[in-house]
């Protein structure tokens, strides 16, 4: 047994309201740059729908992920090493920009500098690829909320064979939202496809990253990933992907998408798994068994033998403890309500989903029945095969049984907890019907409905804490990279050549410390510089505003930072500022 | 360099009636230029790799346009790979070696001419498609830097000169045997004993091709052509999934000299 740790995410789809806040904050954090305008490391799709990029699930066409060959060995679906090298000069399976969408901006300038004319000037959409006028005809969520579904919905890959049942007539539709990030797979096919070996899985926490210094732009990862979550930066010529916000999780902060999730539907936690068992599990002959096979790869952190093996493998003790408190492990293995996305791709994805019960509840309520009665709900799950079969195609390679079981557990939780909330006696036959105890049901309810920040995000920090802080104070020169040739725009060898700007882990550590502090402290700038990127609005750092006449009149006067809550830093009527309440 | 040039000149007195290999121009073109180009090529690559790993990429434009690239790119790349192999064979392998293996002069030239022309035509056709694509497809054109344009000009000029010399020379019926002139000259340059007389005996087409090639080599490290040296041959032998530890160093910068963490010396035995 070779124990490895993996940071995993679980999303509770019942809670997703499709607000795209995760996508927007992720975009602002990671991809608001030239070259990745079209890339969304996090995107939210309406299902049924085509997804982003269009029809990415059609592996007959894109050939991502793995398959078993005739001898039962696991091989990339896109072909082995020699085949890949032979197609390296023009990747035939790479999506074109139209398959994502052509990014655009608006010509706002016209609005202000157009000459006087009869008609109001308009801001025309301009392509960010060619600079020309563009007719906007697709985007990352063009079919949001089933918009245009009568026209586009038919192209949903998962609907094939269910056309007569997954309908888009208004009265007969159901829909739910599916937020997607990189799956950070245990068996990543993007890494397997990379000719340069630039994509790697971090052995400490399992995050899959692209080494920007090693990537040579062969584009094989884009087609190798069945989830199409590796993007090609067309300005720098390098592949980029979701980083699981590694600079944040290294200091124990949740990813940006989790932090900003309005519905609080994301859970982050560690899973311990047996690295030696991954290949065998991914090679499971029957696709429908892959869900169970992957679940068996995860190790029980409460098992002393596992804990001992973990310590032997060099996993720090606090990481094992974090694995015991992991909400991901609880949802996946203890309560068995989370399911992997498309296990049939055989990449062993590590972002799991709690399938939504709401389409069933909604349909039931619309019929006028009591939508939370146990008998009604159970019967509805039986009767409303449409959502279940569709969900099974997403999460269990088409096997309805596990989806059915999860929905029953969620339904049981609703019915059981309703009795408690209404002050009735608990009906212990409800948990028994789904093979759980009342206590387990309550624990599940607590995790899904009440869990606070610290219970939803159990992220042990990387072990470099002290050294990081020390480095920030004592060593290094922050100007090492500034002004270096090639920085900040076009270098001598094309866009953004030269060394990449490092993401300073220490800044995130300080951000976390400030966010968790009870007092209003000023964000300490370094050497008088104010970094607005990290300023969170608490306190007023030195140098945020130029010195006023008041300051200069009183040399050595009032200190310009405050450590007491509610106090303004500079007294005087012209400097009053509201102390921000915590 | 001058010492080399001097010895080369001394060892080979000028042939009667031929151009003077010791003239300043000839020394410049056939001794100084090659060594400068080789030096820039080698040192330039080392420097670029140290300084600009992030810029070391193919800068593929496939995302912008596919059908033309699908046709032109493999045509060009496979063609130019064959051409490069042919150059290695023709320039670095002495005629005496092929004779020794029993390959006759006629057979060698038939194969070299046949394969070389086919590969050369493929490469030129591919390059033509790619240049056309670069000029006509808007997004591709706007992603083309001045550096790219200069590189394309040099590369295409070198290819056309090479192909033209081969094809035209053979059309005359008396193709020039470059294995008597250009090849031994290049080997003499590489062995630091440049023999200018040899190259001066080659027709003008060959000499222009050689000069264009030196210019291309000198420019090479500063263009996207560096991606040639990241041909991913290691992919054939490495395991599919790469694991890497979080960077050994703490923080985002290497520690200053003298501040490295203590580290146990690598054990020679065990494991």
mmCIF file of N, CA, C and O in Angstrom, chain A residues 38 76 81 84 86 88-91 94 97 129 191-195 197 200-204 211-213 216-219 232 234 236-238 250 462 464 467-468 480 485 493 496-498 503, chain B residues 47-49 51-60 62-64 66 69-70 73-74 77-78 81 139 142 147 222 227 230 232 235-236 238-246 250-253 256:
data_model
loop_
_atom_site.group_PDB
_atom_site.id
_atom_site.type_symbol
_atom_site.label_atom_id
_atom_site.label_comp_id
_atom_site.label_asym_id
_atom_site.label_seq_id
_atom_site.Cartn_x
_atom_site.Cartn_y
_atom_site.Cartn_z
ATOM 1 N N UNK A 38 -10.952 33.352 -23.779
ATOM 2 C CA UNK A 38 -12.034 32.384 -23.996
ATOM 3 C C UNK A 38 -12.045 31.299 -22.928
ATOM 4 O O UNK A 38 -12.948 30.462 -22.922
ATOM 5 N N UNK A 76 -4.456 5.510 -23.663
ATOM 6 C CA UNK A 76 -5.178 6.743 -23.980
ATOM 7 C C UNK A 76 -6.050 6.538 -25.217
ATOM 8 O O UNK A 76 -5.615 5.917 -26.188
ATOM 9 N N UNK A 81 1.903 6.575 -27.669
ATOM 10 C CA UNK A 81 2.960 7.585 -27.789
ATOM 11 C C UNK A 81 3.354 7.852 -29.237
ATOM 12 O O UNK A 81 3.442 8.997 -29.674
ATOM 13 N N UNK A 84 0.725 9.730 -31.158
ATOM 14 C CA UNK A 84 0.646 11.137 -30.775
ATOM 15 C C UNK A 84 1.784 11.939 -31.410
ATOM 16 O O UNK A 84 1.586 13.035 -31.914
ATOM 17 N N UNK A 86 3.254 11.311 -34.089
ATOM 18 C CA UNK A 86 3.080 11.428 -35.538
ATOM 19 C C UNK A 86 2.065 12.512 -35.884
ATOM 20 O O UNK A 86 2.053 13.007 -37.009
ATOM 21 N N UNK A 88 1.837 15.376 -34.161
ATOM 22 C CA UNK A 88 2.201 16.515 -33.333
ATOM 23 C C UNK A 88 2.189 17.826 -34.120
ATOM 24 O O UNK A 88 2.019 18.896 -33.556
ATOM 25 N N UNK A 89 2.352 17.740 -35.445
ATOM 26 C CA UNK A 89 2.456 18.985 -36.211
ATOM 27 C C UNK A 89 1.097 19.623 -36.458
ATOM 28 O O UNK A 89 1.018 20.794 -36.821
ATOM 29 N N UNK A 90 0.048 18.831 -36.297
ATOM 30 C CA UNK A 90 -1.286 19.405 -36.456
ATOM 31 C C UNK A 90 -2.233 18.471 -35.725
ATOM 32 O O UNK A 90 -2.602 17.432 -36.250
ATOM 33 N N UNK A 91 -2.585 18.841 -34.520
ATOM 34 C CA UNK A 91 -3.399 17.950 -33.693
ATOM 35 C C UNK A 91 -4.808 17.840 -34.270
ATOM 36 O O UNK A 91 -5.565 18.806 -34.230
ATOM 37 N N UNK A 94 -7.932 18.613 -31.825
ATOM 38 C CA UNK A 94 -7.997 19.803 -30.992
ATOM 39 C C UNK A 94 -9.227 20.634 -31.336
ATOM 40 O O UNK A 94 -9.493 20.900 -32.502
ATOM 41 N N UNK A 97 -11.472 27.388 -32.030
ATOM 42 C CA UNK A 97 -11.991 28.461 -31.178
ATOM 43 C C UNK A 97 -13.514 28.516 -31.261
ATOM 44 O O UNK A 97 -14.188 28.842 -30.282
ATOM 45 N N UNK A 129 -10.161 38.048 -30.956
ATOM 46 C CA UNK A 129 -9.210 37.217 -31.699
ATOM 47 C C UNK A 129 -8.733 37.966 -32.939
ATOM 48 O O UNK A 129 -7.543 38.117 -33.181
ATOM 49 N N UNK A 191 -1.944 14.650 -18.543
ATOM 50 C CA UNK A 191 -0.525 14.442 -18.247
ATOM 51 C C UNK A 191 0.041 13.337 -19.125
ATOM 52 O O UNK A 191 1.168 13.431 -19.618
ATOM 53 N N UNK A 192 -0.800 12.297 -19.332
ATOM 54 C CA UNK A 192 -0.329 11.188 -20.168
ATOM 55 C C UNK A 192 -0.116 11.631 -21.601
ATOM 56 O O UNK A 192 0.723 11.088 -22.311
ATOM 57 N N UNK A 193 -0.888 12.633 -22.029
ATOM 58 C CA UNK A 193 -0.799 13.074 -23.419
ATOM 59 C C UNK A 193 0.319 14.066 -23.647
ATOM 60 O O UNK A 193 0.703 14.306 -24.786
ATOM 61 N N UNK A 194 0.852 14.659 -22.587
ATOM 62 C CA UNK A 194 1.824 15.742 -22.762
ATOM 63 C C UNK A 194 3.166 15.203 -23.229
ATOM 64 O O UNK A 194 3.823 14.475 -22.490
ATOM 65 N N UNK A 195 3.596 15.534 -24.441
ATOM 66 C CA UNK A 195 4.868 15.010 -24.928
ATOM 67 C C UNK A 195 6.059 15.532 -24.124
ATOM 68 O O UNK A 195 7.058 14.837 -23.975
ATOM 69 N N UNK A 197 6.156 16.271 -20.934
ATOM 70 C CA UNK A 197 6.168 15.948 -19.510
ATOM 71 C C UNK A 197 6.006 17.184 -18.650
ATOM 72 O O UNK A 197 6.480 17.227 -17.519
ATOM 73 N N UNK A 200 2.115 17.734 -14.535
ATOM 74 C CA UNK A 200 2.457 16.777 -13.497
ATOM 75 C C UNK A 200 1.433 16.819 -12.387
ATOM 76 O O UNK A 200 0.683 17.782 -12.243
ATOM 77 N N UNK A 201 1.415 15.748 -11.629
ATOM 78 C CA UNK A 201 0.542 15.654 -10.475
ATOM 79 C C UNK A 201 1.413 15.854 -9.252
ATOM 80 O O UNK A 201 2.421 15.172 -9.080
ATOM 81 N N UNK A 202 1.044 16.802 -8.405
ATOM 82 C CA UNK A 202 1.879 17.073 -7.238
ATOM 83 C C UNK A 202 1.760 15.922 -6.267
ATOM 84 O O UNK A 202 0.664 15.533 -5.880
ATOM 85 N N UNK A 203 2.882 15.394 -5.838
ATOM 86 C CA UNK A 203 2.816 14.198 -5.000
ATOM 87 C C UNK A 203 2.293 14.524 -3.604
ATOM 88 O O UNK A 203 1.804 13.635 -2.926
ATOM 89 N N UNK A 204 2.347 15.771 -3.162
ATOM 90 C CA UNK A 204 1.861 16.090 -1.815
ATOM 91 C C UNK A 204 0.345 16.140 -1.742
ATOM 92 O O UNK A 204 -0.252 15.576 -0.837
ATOM 93 N N UNK A 211 3.659 22.907 -15.838
ATOM 94 C CA UNK A 211 4.906 23.643 -15.637
ATOM 95 C C UNK A 211 5.088 24.572 -16.832
ATOM 96 O O UNK A 211 5.376 24.127 -17.937
ATOM 97 N N UNK A 212 4.901 25.863 -16.593
ATOM 98 C CA UNK A 212 4.931 26.809 -17.711
ATOM 99 C C UNK A 212 6.316 26.918 -18.346
ATOM 100 O O UNK A 212 6.438 27.324 -19.497
ATOM 101 N N UNK A 213 7.343 26.545 -17.614
ATOM 102 C CA UNK A 213 8.685 26.603 -18.190
ATOM 103 C C UNK A 213 8.988 25.384 -19.050
ATOM 104 O O UNK A 213 9.926 25.390 -19.839
ATOM 105 N N UNK A 216 5.824 23.196 -24.115
ATOM 106 C CA UNK A 216 6.340 23.655 -25.403
ATOM 107 C C UNK A 216 5.211 23.908 -26.387
ATOM 108 O O UNK A 216 5.444 24.086 -27.577
ATOM 109 N N UNK A 217 3.999 23.867 -25.924
ATOM 110 C CA UNK A 217 2.875 24.208 -26.786
ATOM 111 C C UNK A 217 2.525 23.153 -27.815
ATOM 112 O O UNK A 217 2.132 23.494 -28.924
ATOM 113 N N UNK A 218 2.640 21.857 -27.454
ATOM 114 C CA UNK A 218 2.299 20.815 -28.447
ATOM 115 C C UNK A 218 0.789 20.584 -28.505
ATOM 116 O O UNK A 218 0.311 19.861 -29.351
ATOM 117 N N UNK A 219 0.025 21.047 -27.529
ATOM 118 C CA UNK A 219 -1.443 21.063 -27.541
ATOM 119 C C UNK A 219 -2.079 19.686 -27.350
ATOM 120 O O UNK A 219 -3.269 19.532 -27.538
ATOM 121 N N UNK A 232 -5.471 26.342 -24.238
ATOM 122 C CA UNK A 232 -4.246 26.781 -24.891
ATOM 123 C C UNK A 232 -4.231 28.302 -24.908
ATOM 124 O O UNK A 232 -5.138 28.929 -25.452
ATOM 125 N N UNK A 234 -3.325 31.379 -26.484
ATOM 126 C CA UNK A 234 -2.881 31.608 -27.860
ATOM 127 C C UNK A 234 -1.904 32.763 -27.967
ATOM 128 O O UNK A 234 -1.370 33.018 -29.041
ATOM 129 N N UNK A 236 0.743 33.249 -25.410
ATOM 130 C CA UNK A 236 2.028 32.747 -24.928
ATOM 131 C C UNK A 236 2.379 31.401 -25.539
ATOM 132 O O UNK A 236 3.522 30.961 -25.434
ATOM 133 N N UNK A 237 1.405 30.720 -26.152
ATOM 134 C CA UNK A 237 1.681 29.408 -26.722
ATOM 135 C C UNK A 237 1.888 28.339 -25.677
ATOM 136 O O UNK A 237 2.636 27.387 -25.894
ATOM 137 N N UNK A 238 1.238 28.485 -24.513
ATOM 138 C CA UNK A 238 1.393 27.495 -23.449
ATOM 139 C C UNK A 238 0.020 27.018 -23.010
ATOM 140 O O UNK A 238 -0.965 27.742 -23.116
ATOM 141 N N UNK A 250 -2.353 26.157 -0.234
ATOM 142 C CA UNK A 250 -1.106 25.881 0.481
ATOM 143 C C UNK A 250 -1.069 26.545 1.852
ATOM 144 O O UNK A 250 -0.361 26.088 2.753
ATOM 145 N N UNK A 462 0.289 23.623 3.698
ATOM 146 C CA UNK A 462 1.551 23.002 3.303
ATOM 147 C C UNK A 462 2.592 23.306 4.363
ATOM 148 O O UNK A 462 2.483 24.276 5.105
ATOM 149 N N UNK A 464 5.475 24.703 5.027
ATOM 150 C CA UNK A 464 6.599 25.617 4.806
ATOM 151 C C UNK A 464 6.284 26.933 5.480
ATOM 152 O O UNK A 464 6.803 27.963 5.111
ATOM 153 N N UNK A 467 9.037 29.225 7.269
ATOM 154 C CA UNK A 467 10.064 29.641 6.319
ATOM 155 C C UNK A 467 9.528 30.693 5.370
ATOM 156 O O UNK A 467 10.211 31.650 5.015
ATOM 157 N N UNK A 468 8.251 30.532 4.984
ATOM 158 C CA UNK A 468 7.661 31.507 4.074
ATOM 159 C C UNK A 468 7.648 32.887 4.687
ATOM 160 O O UNK A 468 8.050 33.874 4.082
ATOM 161 N N UNK A 480 13.560 41.458 -8.054
ATOM 162 C CA UNK A 480 14.279 40.506 -8.888
ATOM 163 C C UNK A 480 13.657 40.379 -10.271
ATOM 164 O O UNK A 480 14.331 40.203 -11.261
ATOM 165 N N UNK A 485 13.899 41.935 -18.466
ATOM 166 C CA UNK A 485 13.527 41.985 -19.885
ATOM 167 C C UNK A 485 12.359 41.041 -20.150
ATOM 168 O O UNK A 485 12.314 39.942 -19.635
ATOM 169 N N UNK A 493 10.950 37.929 -27.540
ATOM 170 C CA UNK A 493 10.615 36.712 -28.281
ATOM 171 C C UNK A 493 9.114 36.522 -28.348
ATOM 172 O O UNK A 493 8.605 35.433 -28.257
ATOM 173 N N UNK A 496 4.869 38.043 -23.794
ATOM 174 C CA UNK A 496 5.133 37.546 -22.447
ATOM 175 C C UNK A 496 6.322 36.618 -22.369
ATOM 176 O O UNK A 496 6.327 35.700 -21.568
ATOM 177 N N UNK A 497 7.305 36.779 -23.186
ATOM 178 C CA UNK A 497 8.492 35.960 -23.018
ATOM 179 C C UNK A 497 9.269 36.500 -21.830
ATOM 180 O O UNK A 497 8.971 37.554 -21.295
ATOM 181 N N UNK A 498 10.256 35.751 -21.433
ATOM 182 C CA UNK A 498 10.960 36.100 -20.207
ATOM 183 C C UNK A 498 10.369 35.328 -19.050
ATOM 184 O O UNK A 498 9.426 34.560 -19.219
ATOM 185 N N UNK A 503 3.786 33.821 -8.322
ATOM 186 C CA UNK A 503 2.684 34.060 -7.406
ATOM 187 C C UNK A 503 3.266 33.906 -6.009
ATOM 188 O O UNK A 503 3.730 32.851 -5.641
ATOM 189 N N UNK B 47 22.042 30.493 -23.777
ATOM 190 C CA UNK B 47 21.556 31.711 -23.125
ATOM 191 C C UNK B 47 20.032 31.764 -23.118
ATOM 192 O O UNK B 47 19.403 32.039 -22.114
ATOM 193 N N UNK B 48 19.445 31.444 -24.278
ATOM 194 C CA UNK B 48 17.990 31.522 -24.372
ATOM 195 C C UNK B 48 17.354 30.529 -23.396
ATOM 196 O O UNK B 48 16.365 30.832 -22.734
ATOM 197 N N UNK B 49 17.933 29.344 -23.302
ATOM 198 C CA UNK B 49 17.340 28.338 -22.417
ATOM 199 C C UNK B 49 17.438 28.775 -20.967
ATOM 200 O O UNK B 49 16.522 28.593 -20.183
ATOM 201 N N UNK B 51 17.668 31.866 -19.934
ATOM 202 C CA UNK B 51 16.991 33.124 -19.663
ATOM 203 C C UNK B 51 15.496 33.069 -19.957
ATOM 204 O O UNK B 51 14.707 33.684 -19.264
ATOM 205 N N UNK B 52 15.091 32.321 -20.959
ATOM 206 C CA UNK B 52 13.728 32.453 -21.454
ATOM 207 C C UNK B 52 13.072 31.103 -21.674
ATOM 208 O O UNK B 52 12.640 30.778 -22.768
ATOM 209 N N UNK B 53 13.015 30.292 -20.617
ATOM 210 C CA UNK B 53 12.338 28.998 -20.760
ATOM 211 C C UNK B 53 10.858 29.212 -21.077
ATOM 212 O O UNK B 53 10.248 28.444 -21.790
ATOM 213 N N UNK B 54 10.296 30.263 -20.514
ATOM 214 C CA UNK B 54 8.873 30.486 -20.726
ATOM 215 C C UNK B 54 8.571 30.812 -22.182
ATOM 216 O O UNK B 54 7.520 30.464 -22.706
ATOM 217 N N UNK B 55 9.487 31.479 -22.850
ATOM 218 C CA UNK B 55 9.257 31.827 -24.246
ATOM 219 C C UNK B 55 9.612 30.714 -25.215
ATOM 220 O O UNK B 55 9.460 30.870 -26.423
ATOM 221 N N UNK B 56 10.067 29.601 -24.683
ATOM 222 C CA UNK B 56 10.542 28.487 -25.525
ATOM 223 C C UNK B 56 9.339 27.630 -25.903
ATOM 224 O O UNK B 56 8.982 26.699 -25.203
ATOM 225 N N UNK B 57 8.700 27.957 -26.980
ATOM 226 C CA UNK B 57 7.480 27.240 -27.352
ATOM 227 C C UNK B 57 7.277 27.294 -28.851
ATOM 228 O O UNK B 57 7.910 28.087 -29.555
ATOM 229 N N UNK B 58 6.403 26.445 -29.341
ATOM 230 C CA UNK B 58 6.092 26.436 -30.771
ATOM 231 C C UNK B 58 5.235 27.637 -31.157
ATOM 232 O O UNK B 58 5.141 27.961 -32.320
ATOM 233 N N UNK B 59 4.573 28.245 -30.169
ATOM 234 C CA UNK B 59 3.615 29.325 -30.423
ATOM 235 C C UNK B 59 2.643 28.927 -31.522
ATOM 236 O O UNK B 59 2.418 29.656 -32.490
ATOM 237 N N UNK B 60 2.047 27.783 -31.347
ATOM 238 C CA UNK B 60 1.131 27.251 -32.355
ATOM 239 C C UNK B 60 -0.032 28.212 -32.599
ATOM 240 O O UNK B 60 -0.523 28.866 -31.682
ATOM 241 N N UNK B 62 -2.792 26.993 -34.143
ATOM 242 C CA UNK B 62 -3.861 26.079 -34.560
ATOM 243 C C UNK B 62 -5.232 26.544 -34.064
ATOM 244 O O UNK B 62 -6.241 26.294 -34.712
ATOM 245 N N UNK B 63 -5.231 27.219 -32.914
ATOM 246 C CA UNK B 63 -6.512 27.652 -32.358
ATOM 247 C C UNK B 63 -7.203 28.662 -33.290
ATOM 248 O O UNK B 63 -8.410 28.767 -33.306
ATOM 249 N N UNK B 64 -6.406 29.390 -34.054
ATOM 250 C CA UNK B 64 -6.978 30.421 -34.914
ATOM 251 C C UNK B 64 -7.549 29.832 -36.194
ATOM 252 O O UNK B 64 -8.527 30.320 -36.727
ATOM 253 N N UNK B 66 -7.624 26.071 -38.718
ATOM 254 C CA UNK B 66 -7.276 24.659 -38.736
ATOM 255 C C UNK B 66 -7.065 24.059 -40.127
ATOM 256 O O UNK B 66 -6.044 23.390 -40.330
ATOM 257 N N UNK B 69 -3.694 24.668 -41.783
ATOM 258 C CA UNK B 69 -2.598 24.151 -40.972
ATOM 259 C C UNK B 69 -2.539 22.630 -41.074
ATOM 260 O O UNK B 69 -1.463 22.041 -41.147
ATOM 261 N N UNK B 70 -3.727 22.021 -41.101
ATOM 262 C CA UNK B 70 -3.815 20.559 -41.177
ATOM 263 C C UNK B 70 -3.077 20.049 -42.408
ATOM 264 O O UNK B 70 -2.477 18.990 -42.398
ATOM 265 N N UNK B 73 1.131 22.156 -42.323
ATOM 266 C CA UNK B 73 2.108 21.920 -41.271
ATOM 267 C C UNK B 73 2.767 20.538 -41.349
ATOM 268 O O UNK B 73 3.992 20.447 -41.326
ATOM 269 N N UNK B 74 2.012 19.446 -41.457
ATOM 270 C CA UNK B 74 2.694 18.155 -41.571
ATOM 271 C C UNK B 74 3.540 18.068 -42.843
ATOM 272 O O UNK B 74 4.647 17.525 -42.828
ATOM 273 N N UNK B 77 6.702 20.044 -42.075
ATOM 274 C CA UNK B 77 7.560 19.497 -41.023
ATOM 275 C C UNK B 77 8.163 18.158 -41.416
ATOM 276 O O UNK B 77 9.363 17.924 -41.217
ATOM 277 N N UNK B 78 7.334 17.260 -41.963
ATOM 278 C CA UNK B 78 7.904 15.969 -42.352
ATOM 279 C C UNK B 78 8.905 16.164 -43.494
ATOM 280 O O UNK B 78 9.960 15.525 -43.529
ATOM 281 N N UNK B 81 12.118 17.579 -42.080
ATOM 282 C CA UNK B 81 12.835 16.568 -41.286
ATOM 283 C C UNK B 81 13.638 15.659 -42.212
ATOM 284 O O UNK B 81 14.806 15.353 -41.944
ATOM 285 N N UNK B 139 -6.351 36.584 -37.724
ATOM 286 C CA UNK B 139 -5.780 36.366 -36.390
ATOM 287 C C UNK B 139 -4.348 35.828 -36.442
ATOM 288 O O UNK B 139 -3.503 36.222 -35.638
ATOM 289 N N UNK B 142 -2.063 38.734 -37.295
ATOM 290 C CA UNK B 142 -1.817 39.691 -36.211
ATOM 291 C C UNK B 142 -1.015 39.061 -35.087
ATOM 292 O O UNK B 142 -0.481 39.770 -34.242
ATOM 293 N N UNK B 147 9.927 39.508 -35.694
ATOM 294 C CA UNK B 147 10.895 38.416 -35.562
ATOM 295 C C UNK B 147 10.473 37.233 -36.429
ATOM 296 O O UNK B 147 11.274 36.664 -37.175
ATOM 297 N N UNK B 222 17.139 32.949 -31.501
ATOM 298 C CA UNK B 222 16.317 34.086 -31.081
ATOM 299 C C UNK B 222 14.929 34.041 -31.701
ATOM 300 O O UNK B 222 14.182 34.995 -31.621
ATOM 301 N N UNK B 227 12.067 25.573 -31.002
ATOM 302 C CA UNK B 227 11.234 24.421 -30.631
ATOM 303 C C UNK B 227 11.734 23.138 -31.265
ATOM 304 O O UNK B 227 11.360 22.052 -30.849
ATOM 305 N N UNK B 230 13.263 20.994 -28.738
ATOM 306 C CA UNK B 230 12.462 20.352 -27.704
ATOM 307 C C UNK B 230 11.623 19.237 -28.301
ATOM 308 O O UNK B 230 10.591 18.889 -27.754
ATOM 309 N N UNK B 232 9.994 16.094 -28.559
ATOM 310 C CA UNK B 232 9.731 15.342 -27.324
ATOM 311 C C UNK B 232 10.055 13.861 -27.438
ATOM 312 O O UNK B 232 9.163 13.021 -27.332
ATOM 313 N N UNK B 235 9.229 11.401 -24.529
ATOM 314 C CA UNK B 235 7.861 10.916 -24.352
ATOM 315 C C UNK B 235 7.767 9.426 -24.627
ATOM 316 O O UNK B 235 6.943 8.724 -24.045
ATOM 317 N N UNK B 236 8.636 8.950 -25.522
ATOM 318 C CA UNK B 236 8.554 7.538 -25.903
ATOM 319 C C UNK B 236 8.941 6.619 -24.757
ATOM 320 O O UNK B 236 8.574 5.444 -24.734
ATOM 321 N N UNK B 238 9.107 7.709 -21.178
ATOM 322 C CA UNK B 238 8.716 8.031 -19.816
ATOM 323 C C UNK B 238 7.364 7.406 -19.483
ATOM 324 O O UNK B 238 6.588 7.085 -20.377
ATOM 325 N N UNK B 239 7.054 7.222 -18.179
ATOM 326 C CA UNK B 239 5.729 6.727 -17.813
ATOM 327 C C UNK B 239 4.681 7.783 -18.143
ATOM 328 O O UNK B 239 5.008 8.966 -18.257
ATOM 329 N N UNK B 240 3.429 7.326 -18.313
ATOM 330 C CA UNK B 240 2.401 8.251 -18.769
ATOM 331 C C UNK B 240 2.177 9.397 -17.779
ATOM 332 O O UNK B 240 2.155 10.558 -18.150
ATOM 333 N N UNK B 241 2.000 9.054 -16.517
ATOM 334 C CA UNK B 241 1.655 10.099 -15.546
ATOM 335 C C UNK B 241 2.909 10.525 -14.782
ATOM 336 O O UNK B 241 3.626 9.683 -14.235
ATOM 337 N N UNK B 242 3.166 11.810 -14.797
ATOM 338 C CA UNK B 242 4.350 12.357 -14.134
ATOM 339 C C UNK B 242 3.956 12.862 -12.745
ATOM 340 O O UNK B 242 3.000 13.615 -12.607
ATOM 341 N N UNK B 243 4.662 12.419 -11.734
ATOM 342 C CA UNK B 243 4.475 12.958 -10.386
ATOM 343 C C UNK B 243 5.658 13.848 -10.077
ATOM 344 O O UNK B 243 6.795 13.523 -10.424
ATOM 345 N N UNK B 244 5.370 14.982 -9.440
ATOM 346 C CA UNK B 244 6.481 15.831 -9.017
ATOM 347 C C UNK B 244 6.166 16.357 -7.646
ATOM 348 O O UNK B 244 5.016 16.664 -7.345
ATOM 349 N N UNK B 245 7.187 16.464 -6.837
ATOM 350 C CA UNK B 245 6.976 17.019 -5.517
ATOM 351 C C UNK B 245 6.792 18.521 -5.644
ATOM 352 O O UNK B 245 7.265 19.130 -6.604
ATOM 353 N N UNK B 246 6.065 19.079 -4.697
ATOM 354 C CA UNK B 246 5.996 20.522 -4.651
ATOM 355 C C UNK B 246 7.433 21.027 -4.613
ATOM 356 O O UNK B 246 8.298 20.361 -4.064
ATOM 357 N N UNK B 250 11.641 26.525 -0.740
ATOM 358 C CA UNK B 250 10.557 27.196 -0.046
ATOM 359 C C UNK B 250 10.360 28.551 -0.677
ATOM 360 O O UNK B 250 11.314 29.269 -0.933
ATOM 361 N N UNK B 251 9.120 28.890 -0.931
ATOM 362 C CA UNK B 251 8.872 30.190 -1.522
ATOM 363 C C UNK B 251 9.038 30.150 -3.020
ATOM 364 O O UNK B 251 9.222 29.091 -3.618
ATOM 365 N N UNK B 252 8.976 31.304 -3.612
ATOM 366 C CA UNK B 252 8.941 31.355 -5.064
ATOM 367 C C UNK B 252 10.290 31.713 -5.668
ATOM 368 O O UNK B 252 10.450 31.709 -6.862
ATOM 369 N N UNK B 253 11.239 32.044 -4.841
ATOM 370 C CA UNK B 253 12.565 32.378 -5.366
ATOM 371 C C UNK B 253 13.582 31.410 -4.780
ATOM 372 O O UNK B 253 13.423 30.971 -3.648
ATOM 373 N N UNK B 256 19.020 32.848 -1.523
ATOM 374 C CA UNK B 256 20.247 33.547 -1.894
ATOM 375 C C UNK B 256 21.436 32.657 -1.598
ATOM 376 O O UNK B 256 21.402 31.807 -0.716
#
